[in-house]
Amino acid sequence: MSQSRRQTLQDAKVVAQKMRKSILRMTHQAQGGHPGGCLSATDLLAVLYRCFLRVDPKNPKWTERDYFFLSKGHAVPAQYAVLIEMGFLAGEEIYDFRQREGRLPAYPSCELTPGIDMASGSLGQGLSVANGTALAARLNGSEQRAYVMLGDGELHEGQVWEAMMTAAHYKLNNVCAIVDYNKLQLDGSLDEIKTLGDLRAKWAAFGWHTIEIDGHDFEQIYEAFTEAKDFKEAPSVIIAHTVKGKGVSFMEDEVGWHCAAPSDEQLEVALKELS
Amino acid sequence: MMIAPRLAYGQALVELGQENEDVVVLDADVAKASMTILFKEAFPERFFDLGIAESDIIGTGAGFAVAGKIPFVNAYANFLLGNGWEQIRISVCYAKQNVKIIGHNIGASSGKDGPTHLPLEDIALTRAFPGMTVIEPVDGIEVKKAVKALAEHVGPAYMRVGRIPIPVVTKEDDEFVIGKANILREGKDVTIIACGVMVSKALSAAAALSREGLNAEVINMHTIKPLDKESILKSIEKTGAVVTAEEHTVIGGLGSAVAEYLATAMPVPMRIVGSPDRFGVCGTYDEIHEVLGLTVEKIREAVRDVIILK
C-alpha cells in the first residue's frame, strides 16, 4: 500500500469514528432513529465520501457532481454525520435531528438538507433514481457517477429488481450500488424473515458486476470502489458484509438496535468505547 | 372535427423535443399506444423504454429530473398510478422533482379491454398529492398547448390523455394557462364545470337546454388542481347552481374538488355527473359511457335537478 493511500484510509478511519459519535449523539438527543443500520453503513460512507465522491460542499448543486442516494433512508444520521465531516452541515446541527425546525429530518429530504439529492424513507426507490441520473449523465457526455446504498432487507422490495434490470439493460457502468448486508431487519434476521439466498448470484444473474467485501475493512472498501469505477461493461454492486451496530459493543449484531435510542448511560459507555 | 388526444400528444412531444433539448421521454412498453413512438423515431437518444416496470419508471424519471432534465413519463394511467403511486409520492412530489407524469388510455378509452384497463380513479389518486398539478386537456388542440405549458411549468404534474378521437371544441388561438379555466359558453341559470371529453357533452347539453329556455354557462376546467376558484366563484355568484361532469368516478375527481371548495365558499345546489362507485365494463367507448351515465342526457337531468333546488 502506498504512503498516500495509507494516509487517505487513515483519514477515512478518523472520519468514521467521528461519524459514529455523531450518530449516537443524534439518536440520543432525539430519543429516536435507527442507530444499528447507521453504524453498519458508516465505514462505507466514510471511504465513499472521503475518497471517491466528487462533490463540493460550497456548491451542493454543482452540475458536475457525483450523485449519492441513500435508499435505506432510515440510516440518514450516518449521511448527516458524513456531511458534517465534509463541511456541508455544521456540527451543532446534530441537535436538530428529528426536530420540527432545522435541516435534519428523520428521513432524507432533498428540499431541506444541502448535499442530499433525493428524498427517501420509503424503501426500494433509490436505485431507479440513480439510474435516471446516470442515464442523464451519459446523455450529457459527462463522467458523473451515481452511487446508491441499499439495505439488505430493502432488497425485498420489487422495485429494486426492476431497477437492477434497467441498469443492466442500459449497461450503466456509471452506477455503483452498495448493499449494506448486516443480516438484520426490523422483525429479526433476514434468514428468519425472508432470506436473500445466494445474493451475489442473484445480482450476477441480473447482469451486474459483483464485488463482495468485508464492509468494515477500509482497504477492501477502497479496492471495491476502485474496481467498480474501472469496470466498464456493466453496473457494479458492492455486497458489503457488515455488522449492525458496528463499533458499540452492546449494539453489535443486536436486532433491538435497528430502531432504538441510547439512554444517557448507554451514550456515555458508547462514546467511551469509541474514544 | 375529431382528434385522438394521444395522437396530438405524440406530435406535441416531437415539437417540444425540437425546441427543448432537455426534454426526455420514458415509456413502459406502451409507446405505440401512447404515441410516444413519434418522439422515439425523432429523437431515439432521448427516448427510454423501461419495459413493464411502472414503479421503476417513476423513479428513473425522478433521477432525470435531479440531473436537470425534463422527463415525460408515460404508461397506462391505472398501471402507472397503481404501481407507481408510492414512488410518485416520495421520489416526485415530496422531493419536488420536475417530473411530468402522463396517464394514458384514461376513462373508457380502452373500450372492450374492460374493467382492468379502464382507469376511473386517476384524478382522485393524483389530486391527493401535495404540490401536484393535475390536468385533463379538453381536446387535441389543447393537448398540444398543455404539453408546452407542462414543459415550462416547474414541478410535479399529472396529465390524462385519452385514446379515442374526441370532438374539438377549442381553436388554435384560444389561450391555455395552467390553473386558469376557460369559459366556453356564457349563461346565467346554471354553471356546468367539466373536463376532458365531458366538456363537449356539456356544450351539447347546454344547446339542448337553451331550447327549454335554460341558459347554461359551460366552463372547461382543464386544470383540476390547482382549481381555478376565482372563475368558479364568479360564475356561481351569477348562476346560483352548479353541475360538474367528468369521465372519472364521482369519488375524488373534478366534482369532489369543486364541492370541497363550494361547501365552504358558497354552498349552492350541486350535482356531480361521473361514473358511480363501480368498475367499467367491456364495451365500445360510447357503450361504456352509456353504462356509466357519462351522457348528455345525464347532464341535462342534473341541470334540471339543481335548478328546481335554487
XYZ file of C-alpha atoms in Angstrom:
585
model
C 0.000 0.000 0.000
C 1.338 3.400 -0.956
C 2.007 6.021 1.674
C -0.678 8.338 0.299
C -3.274 5.554 0.210
C -2.402 4.633 3.795
C -2.841 8.253 4.820
C -6.149 8.547 2.954
C -7.551 5.469 4.620
C -6.303 6.660 7.984
C -8.216 9.884 7.402
C -11.321 7.912 6.483
C -10.998 5.881 9.693
C -10.854 9.056 11.734
C -13.901 10.363 9.889
C -15.753 7.106 10.570
C -15.082 7.311 14.294
C -16.327 10.897 14.403
C -19.386 9.865 12.410
C -20.164 7.125 14.925
C -20.089 9.617 17.764
C -22.366 11.986 15.840
C -24.801 9.160 15.089
C -25.012 8.219 18.744
C -25.468 11.804 19.866
C -28.139 12.383 17.212
C -30.203 9.364 18.131
C -29.693 10.007 21.832
C -30.823 13.630 21.804
C -33.793 12.819 19.574
C -34.591 9.631 21.505
C -35.335 8.061 18.143
C -33.826 6.850 14.925
C -32.068 3.731 13.691
C -28.546 3.566 15.070
C -27.869 -0.092 14.184
C -28.152 0.383 10.425
C -26.261 3.684 10.597
C -23.270 2.141 12.305
C -23.112 -0.728 9.806
C -23.016 1.765 6.922
C -20.541 4.205 8.478
C -17.220 2.852 7.191
C -18.566 2.506 3.638
C -19.828 6.081 3.625
C -16.607 7.422 5.117
C -14.496 5.904 2.321
C -17.001 6.813 -0.395
C -17.196 10.466 0.601
C -13.532 10.937 1.524
C -12.001 9.114 -1.428
C -14.416 8.791 -4.351
C -17.478 11.036 -4.413
C -16.845 14.254 -6.352
C -18.956 16.822 -4.518
C -18.481 20.419 -3.464
C -19.746 21.490 -0.026
C -19.575 25.122 -1.138
C -21.799 24.341 -4.118
C -24.009 21.355 -3.282
C -25.889 21.668 -6.597
C -22.688 21.736 -8.682
C -23.943 20.382 -12.004
C -20.950 18.079 -12.495
C -21.207 16.443 -9.069
C -21.360 12.727 -8.492
C -24.628 11.556 -7.015
C -25.129 9.542 -3.859
C -28.549 8.246 -2.905
C -29.258 6.699 0.471
C -32.051 4.363 -0.491
C -32.161 2.942 3.039
C -33.295 6.352 4.233
C -33.617 5.346 7.881
C -29.810 5.439 8.083
C -29.750 9.142 7.321
C -27.947 10.045 10.575
C -24.932 8.321 9.034
C -25.262 10.559 5.967
C -25.744 13.674 8.103
C -22.647 12.656 10.041
C -20.519 12.363 6.913
C -21.983 15.603 5.508
C -20.825 17.301 8.712
C -17.322 15.910 8.245
C -17.336 17.067 4.596
C -18.454 20.585 5.523
C -21.993 20.522 4.094
C -23.523 20.830 7.561
C -22.386 22.349 10.847
C -21.533 20.043 13.743
C -24.086 21.569 16.089
C -26.871 20.670 13.676
C -26.893 17.143 15.128
C -29.229 18.560 17.764
C -31.782 19.307 15.036
C -32.185 15.649 14.114
C -35.886 14.704 14.024
C -36.884 18.172 15.192
C -39.570 20.360 13.675
C -37.135 23.133 12.899
C -33.763 22.738 11.260
C -32.425 20.787 8.330
C -32.124 17.232 9.616
C -35.490 15.441 9.404
C -35.892 11.796 10.403
C -35.626 10.685 6.764
C -33.750 12.311 3.886
C -35.182 15.462 2.369
C -33.607 16.999 -0.717
C -35.513 20.171 -0.043
C -34.121 20.816 3.415
C -30.617 19.390 3.503
C -27.662 20.547 1.404
C -25.802 17.580 -0.052
C -28.892 15.382 -0.285
C -30.249 14.911 -3.806
C -33.348 12.800 -3.227
C -35.920 12.192 -0.550
C -36.174 8.646 0.740
C -37.649 6.766 3.631
C -39.949 4.632 1.554
C -37.740 1.674 0.738
C -36.869 0.416 -2.717
C -36.741 3.664 -4.673
C -33.087 4.757 -4.748
C -31.658 2.544 -7.476
C -34.244 3.738 -10.006
C -33.321 7.330 -9.191
C -29.607 6.584 -9.512
C -30.270 5.038 -12.924
C -32.088 8.190 -14.046
C -29.162 10.406 -13.077
C -26.714 8.000 -14.725
C -28.689 7.987 -17.980
C -28.815 11.792 -17.902
C -25.049 11.968 -17.326
C -24.459 9.674 -20.272
C -26.759 11.811 -22.430
C -24.738 14.868 -21.429
C -21.450 13.126 -22.191
C -20.486 13.633 -18.559
C -18.189 11.464 -16.409
C -20.507 11.807 -13.423
C -21.159 8.668 -11.408
C -24.208 7.634 -9.383
C -23.806 5.716 -6.127
C -26.699 4.231 -4.193
C -26.735 2.447 -0.857
C -29.374 -0.214 -0.312
C -30.287 -2.067 2.839
C -30.340 -5.843 2.772
C -33.938 -6.017 3.995
C -34.738 -3.363 1.390
C -33.964 -5.915 -1.299
C -37.351 -7.475 -0.522
C -38.867 -4.553 -2.434
C -39.736 -5.473 -6.019
C -38.803 -2.099 -7.457
C -35.137 -2.789 -6.699
C -35.198 -5.763 -9.072
C -36.936 -3.732 -11.779
C -34.203 -1.147 -11.445
C -31.474 -3.799 -11.486
C -32.778 -4.906 -14.880
C -32.838 -1.321 -16.134
C -29.228 -0.629 -15.108
C -28.049 -3.869 -16.697
C -30.040 -3.314 -19.888
C -28.536 0.131 -20.393
C -25.087 -1.117 -19.248
C -24.868 1.738 -16.766
C -21.189 1.438 -15.845
C -21.515 4.772 -14.057
C -23.849 3.219 -11.480
C -22.464 1.636 -8.327
C -24.841 0.017 -5.841
C -23.700 -0.779 -2.320
C -25.601 -3.339 -0.261
C -25.190 -2.825 3.473
C -25.524 -6.536 4.246
C -25.834 -6.540 8.033
C -28.199 -9.543 8.047
C -30.773 -7.986 10.393
C -34.048 -6.198 9.745
C -36.762 -4.782 11.997
C -38.559 -8.019 12.807
C -35.490 -10.240 13.095
C -32.762 -11.750 10.970
C -33.160 -11.851 7.214
C -32.832 -15.606 7.311
C -35.843 -15.765 9.635
C -37.983 -13.165 7.868
C -37.154 -13.699 4.209
C -33.755 -14.929 3.152
C -31.831 -13.308 0.319
C -30.320 -16.692 -0.579
C -27.300 -16.508 -2.839
C -27.302 -12.744 -3.129
C -24.179 -12.448 -5.244
C -25.521 -14.963 -7.759
C -28.784 -13.063 -7.948
C -27.105 -9.757 -8.808
C -24.811 -11.553 -11.271
C -27.794 -13.233 -12.915
C -29.341 -9.793 -13.341
C -26.299 -8.704 -15.345
C -24.267 -6.870 -12.701
C -20.555 -6.962 -11.957
C -20.405 -8.179 -8.371
C -17.831 -7.405 -5.701
C -18.103 -8.960 -2.237
C -16.207 -7.470 0.688
C -15.972 -7.005 4.423
C -17.714 -3.655 4.790
C -15.559 -2.678 7.755
C -12.167 -3.353 6.143
C -11.074 0.027 4.794
C -8.575 -1.421 2.347
C -11.236 -3.744 0.883
C -13.762 -0.903 0.683
C -11.254 1.255 -1.169
C -10.383 -1.544 -3.583
C -14.081 -2.267 -4.203
C -14.931 1.328 -5.159
C -11.874 1.423 -7.402
C -12.853 -1.810 -9.122
C -16.437 -0.585 -9.585
C -15.210 2.620 -11.169
C -12.863 0.803 -13.527
C -15.338 -1.851 -14.653
C -16.840 -0.630 -17.926
C -19.037 -3.472 -19.205
C -21.844 -3.342 -16.634
C -23.051 -1.633 -13.483
C -21.285 -2.774 -10.318
C -22.630 -3.827 -6.954
C -20.567 -3.972 -3.800
C -22.070 -6.522 -1.469
C -20.601 -5.383 1.819
C -20.848 -7.768 4.741
C -21.329 -5.581 7.761
C -22.238 -5.744 11.430
C -25.317 -3.946 12.607
C -24.356 -1.564 15.400
C -20.655 -1.826 14.486
C -18.292 -0.130 16.932
C -20.511 -0.169 20.008
C -20.191 -3.446 21.873
C -23.733 -3.664 23.220
C -25.292 -2.714 19.876
C -23.368 -5.075 17.629
C -25.497 -7.759 15.988
C -28.471 -6.922 18.200
C -31.733 -6.651 16.271
C -33.197 -4.457 19.013
C -30.902 -1.627 17.923
C -32.490 -1.435 14.490
C -34.794 1.212 15.860
C -33.976 2.393 19.374
C -32.230 5.290 21.043
C -29.428 5.078 23.611
C -30.110 6.249 27.147
C -27.831 8.761 28.877
C -25.787 5.946 30.423
C -25.613 3.964 27.200
C -24.444 7.044 25.317
C -21.677 7.566 27.835
C -20.496 3.961 27.581
C -20.681 4.025 23.770
C -18.743 7.285 23.433
C -16.063 5.928 25.783
C -15.702 2.819 23.625
C -15.238 4.993 20.549
C -12.579 7.232 22.091
C -63.761 17.627 -36.149
C -62.463 14.766 -34.007
C -58.861 14.268 -32.857
C -57.435 11.466 -30.727
C -55.714 13.176 -27.771
C -52.905 10.609 -27.822
C -52.039 11.451 -31.426
C -51.924 15.155 -30.637
C -49.786 14.298 -27.624
C -47.225 12.345 -29.642
C -46.987 15.147 -32.209
C -46.660 17.750 -29.463
C -43.774 15.842 -27.891
C -41.902 15.887 -31.175
C -42.387 19.662 -31.493
C -41.276 20.095 -27.909
C -38.237 17.892 -28.496
C -37.166 20.164 -31.329
C -37.467 23.251 -29.137
C -36.014 21.919 -25.910
C -33.025 19.577 -25.714
C -33.627 18.856 -22.038
C -36.856 17.003 -22.740
C -36.587 13.214 -22.374
C -39.401 10.705 -22.813
C -39.801 7.479 -20.871
C -42.327 4.793 -21.660
C -43.295 1.481 -20.076
C -43.705 -0.674 -23.186
C -46.775 1.119 -24.499
C -45.097 3.571 -26.887
C -47.309 2.525 -29.784
C -50.435 3.178 -27.737
C -49.256 6.358 -26.020
C -47.853 7.605 -29.349
C -44.528 8.420 -27.721
C -43.254 6.291 -30.588
C -43.294 9.514 -32.625
C -40.762 11.015 -30.228
C -38.751 7.788 -30.257
C -38.480 7.957 -34.038
C -37.492 11.637 -33.983
C -35.117 11.551 -31.008
C -34.053 7.951 -30.307
C -31.219 9.033 -27.988
C -33.670 10.875 -25.731
C -36.245 8.094 -25.568
C -36.048 5.376 -22.913
C -38.226 2.305 -22.757
C -38.134 0.974 -19.224
C -40.200 -2.084 -20.006
C -43.197 -3.151 -17.976
C -41.979 -1.612 -14.730
C -44.122 1.284 -13.611
C -42.533 1.730 -10.187
C -39.073 1.852 -11.728
C -40.078 4.253 -14.494
C -41.275 6.855 -11.987
C -38.039 6.651 -10.002
C -35.945 6.803 -13.161
C -37.890 9.853 -14.264
C -37.196 11.431 -10.872
C -33.485 10.738 -11.398
C -33.554 12.506 -14.763
C -35.160 15.470 -13.032
C -32.472 15.500 -10.323
C -29.965 15.828 -13.166
C -31.846 18.786 -14.665
C -33.748 17.049 -17.462
C -37.482 17.425 -18.117
C -38.815 13.873 -18.156
C -42.233 12.951 -19.575
C -43.077 9.567 -18.052
C -45.730 7.524 -19.859
C -47.806 4.420 -19.253
C -51.453 3.432 -18.992
C -52.908 5.599 -16.232
C -54.083 2.801 -13.966
C -50.840 0.819 -14.089
C -48.647 3.889 -13.775
C -50.508 5.318 -10.804
C -51.308 1.974 -9.218
C -47.797 0.558 -9.359
C -46.046 3.916 -9.138
C -48.111 5.705 -6.514
C -45.651 5.494 -3.634
C -42.797 6.438 -5.975
C -44.765 9.476 -7.160
C -45.475 10.346 -3.538
C -41.860 10.311 -2.335
C -39.433 10.480 -5.276
C -41.534 13.013 -7.200
C -43.919 15.019 -5.007
C -42.206 15.075 -1.606
C -38.888 15.561 -3.400
C -40.486 18.334 -5.523
C -38.999 16.940 -8.719
C -39.886 18.316 -12.116
C -41.447 15.129 -13.488
C -44.349 15.089 -15.950
C -46.466 12.005 -15.403
C -48.698 11.169 -18.331
C -51.532 8.697 -17.780
C -52.817 7.152 -20.984
C -55.943 5.277 -22.041
C -57.957 7.135 -19.451
C -61.651 6.649 -18.674
C -63.391 4.471 -21.218
C -60.574 4.761 -23.786
C -59.632 1.094 -23.690
C -63.197 0.056 -24.500
C -63.593 -3.669 -24.839
C -60.422 -4.368 -22.834
C -62.809 -3.842 -19.959
C -62.617 -3.077 -16.231
C -58.912 -3.824 -15.610
C -57.970 -1.311 -18.310
C -60.467 1.456 -17.569
C -58.932 3.974 -15.147
C -61.696 5.950 -13.491
C -59.752 6.839 -10.337
C -56.622 8.603 -11.569
C -57.693 12.171 -10.812
C -58.509 11.145 -7.243
C -55.161 9.411 -6.864
C -53.078 12.305 -8.160
C -55.107 15.167 -6.732
C -54.337 13.924 -3.214
C -50.583 14.534 -3.563
C -49.340 17.821 -2.067
C -47.955 20.065 -4.785
C -49.190 18.001 -7.721
C -50.700 19.768 -10.721
C -53.472 17.776 -12.424
C -54.543 18.483 -15.998
C -57.010 16.990 -18.450
C -56.947 18.795 -21.803
C -60.322 19.248 -23.414
C -59.347 18.262 -26.961
C -56.490 17.566 -29.359
C -55.731 21.245 -29.883
C -55.489 21.859 -26.163
C -53.291 18.789 -25.658
C -50.557 20.482 -27.675
C -50.762 23.656 -25.630
C -50.805 21.646 -22.407
C -47.614 19.768 -23.353
C -45.773 23.048 -23.917
C -47.178 24.544 -20.733
C -46.104 21.453 -18.773
C -42.552 21.738 -20.065
C -42.402 25.351 -18.902
C -44.090 24.657 -15.580
C -41.582 23.683 -12.895
C -42.826 20.970 -10.561
C -44.644 17.645 -10.456
C -47.587 17.334 -12.813
C -50.020 14.701 -13.991
C -51.859 14.830 -17.301
C -54.573 12.450 -18.538
C -54.579 11.546 -22.203
C -57.311 9.621 -23.987
C -57.022 7.158 -26.825
C -60.291 7.643 -28.709
C -60.892 10.596 -31.074
C -62.998 13.222 -29.312
C -64.656 16.423 -30.555
C -62.552 19.544 -30.912
C -64.147 22.415 -29.023
C -61.317 24.964 -28.935
C -59.419 26.955 -31.549
C -55.706 27.231 -32.180
C -55.540 30.772 -30.821
C -57.522 30.127 -27.624
C -55.463 30.767 -24.531
C -54.279 27.920 -22.324
C -52.840 28.758 -18.922
C -52.356 26.104 -16.243
C -54.776 26.834 -13.403
C -56.933 29.224 -15.444
C -60.303 27.873 -16.528
C -61.823 28.750 -19.891
C -65.462 29.777 -20.219
C -66.671 28.228 -23.463
C -70.272 29.375 -23.217
C -71.722 32.132 -21.110
C -75.010 31.691 -19.287
C -76.957 32.857 -16.241
C -79.116 29.973 -14.999
C -76.605 27.252 -14.139
C -72.845 26.642 -14.282
C -71.626 23.413 -15.856
C -67.995 22.723 -14.959
C -66.471 19.871 -16.955
C -63.146 18.432 -18.027
C -61.938 16.359 -20.972
C -64.453 14.811 -23.316
C -67.294 15.732 -20.978
C -66.896 19.386 -21.950
C -68.200 18.671 -25.443
C -71.120 16.807 -23.893
C -71.744 19.742 -21.579
C -71.850 22.039 -24.612
C -74.366 19.706 -26.287
C -76.428 19.654 -23.101
C -76.298 23.460 -22.918
C -77.509 23.739 -26.516
C -80.431 21.401 -25.760
C -81.226 23.223 -22.527
C -81.367 26.545 -24.313
C -84.280 25.157 -26.318
C -86.020 24.630 -22.957
C -85.313 28.257 -22.093
C -82.420 27.485 -19.751
C -79.219 29.377 -20.214
C -76.185 27.347 -19.057
C -72.642 28.587 -18.620
C -70.029 25.978 -19.589
C -66.551 26.052 -18.081
C -63.651 23.956 -19.361
C -61.791 23.131 -16.142
C -58.714 21.686 -17.856
C -56.695 22.135 -14.677
C -58.299 20.170 -11.874
C -55.531 21.107 -9.467
C -54.841 23.867 -8.655
C -58.527 24.621 -9.093
C -59.441 27.999 -10.568
C -61.566 29.052 -7.620
C -61.924 32.612 -8.808
C -63.608 31.606 -12.055
C -65.894 29.179 -10.232
C -66.967 31.747 -7.676
C -67.560 34.408 -10.287
C -69.783 32.094 -12.280
C -71.687 30.671 -9.299
C -72.408 34.152 -7.966
C -74.203 34.744 -11.227
C -75.956 31.387 -11.708
C -76.510 30.059 -8.171
C -76.310 26.387 -9.209
C -73.617 24.014 -10.439
C -73.267 20.716 -12.256
C -69.912 19.063 -12.824
C -69.102 16.405 -15.424
C -66.054 14.149 -15.776
C -65.014 10.841 -17.314
C -63.996 9.597 -13.869
C -65.527 8.242 -10.692
C -67.619 10.698 -8.697
C -65.306 9.930 -5.773
C -62.367 12.296 -5.568
C -62.417 13.826 -9.026
C -63.365 17.189 -10.509
C -66.802 17.158 -8.866
C -65.241 16.480 -5.483
C -62.732 19.274 -5.978
C -65.486 21.752 -6.814
C -67.658 20.505 -3.936
C -64.792 20.760 -1.442
C -64.369 24.372 -2.419
C -68.006 25.431 -2.648
C -69.041 23.681 0.570
C -67.308 26.440 2.473
C -67.026 29.258 -0.075
C -70.578 29.356 -1.375
C -72.865 26.340 -0.926
C -75.303 26.120 -3.834
C -77.405 23.299 -5.302
C -74.951 20.906 -6.940
C -74.867 17.625 -8.859
C -71.833 15.581 -9.903
C -72.031 13.705 -13.201
C -69.438 10.946 -13.373
C -69.056 7.217 -13.021
C -70.864 5.829 -9.983
C -68.838 3.821 -7.449
C -68.228 0.831 -9.713
C -65.861 -0.614 -12.301
C -66.381 -0.270 -16.032
C -67.458 -2.972 -18.447
C -66.226 -4.439 -21.729
C -67.820 -2.368 -24.468
C -67.287 0.299 -27.051
C -66.333 3.775 -25.859
C -69.904 5.002 -26.301
C -71.432 1.907 -24.704
C -69.280 2.327 -21.612
C -70.226 5.990 -21.367
C -73.877 4.938 -21.577
C -73.462 2.287 -18.846
C -71.605 4.697 -16.547
C -74.011 7.560 -17.161
C -71.481 9.847 -18.843
C -74.059 11.245 -21.235
C -75.547 14.493 -22.456
C -78.898 13.386 -21.050
C -77.433 12.849 -17.547
C -76.030 16.367 -17.621
C -79.421 17.753 -18.667
C -81.164 15.840 -15.859
C -78.629 17.134 -13.353
C -79.198 20.697 -14.536
C -82.961 20.348 -14.158
C -82.419 18.958 -10.611
C -80.285 21.848 -9.422
C -82.475 24.498 -10.987
C -85.500 23.184 -9.078
C -83.469 23.435 -5.858
C -82.396 27.034 -6.437
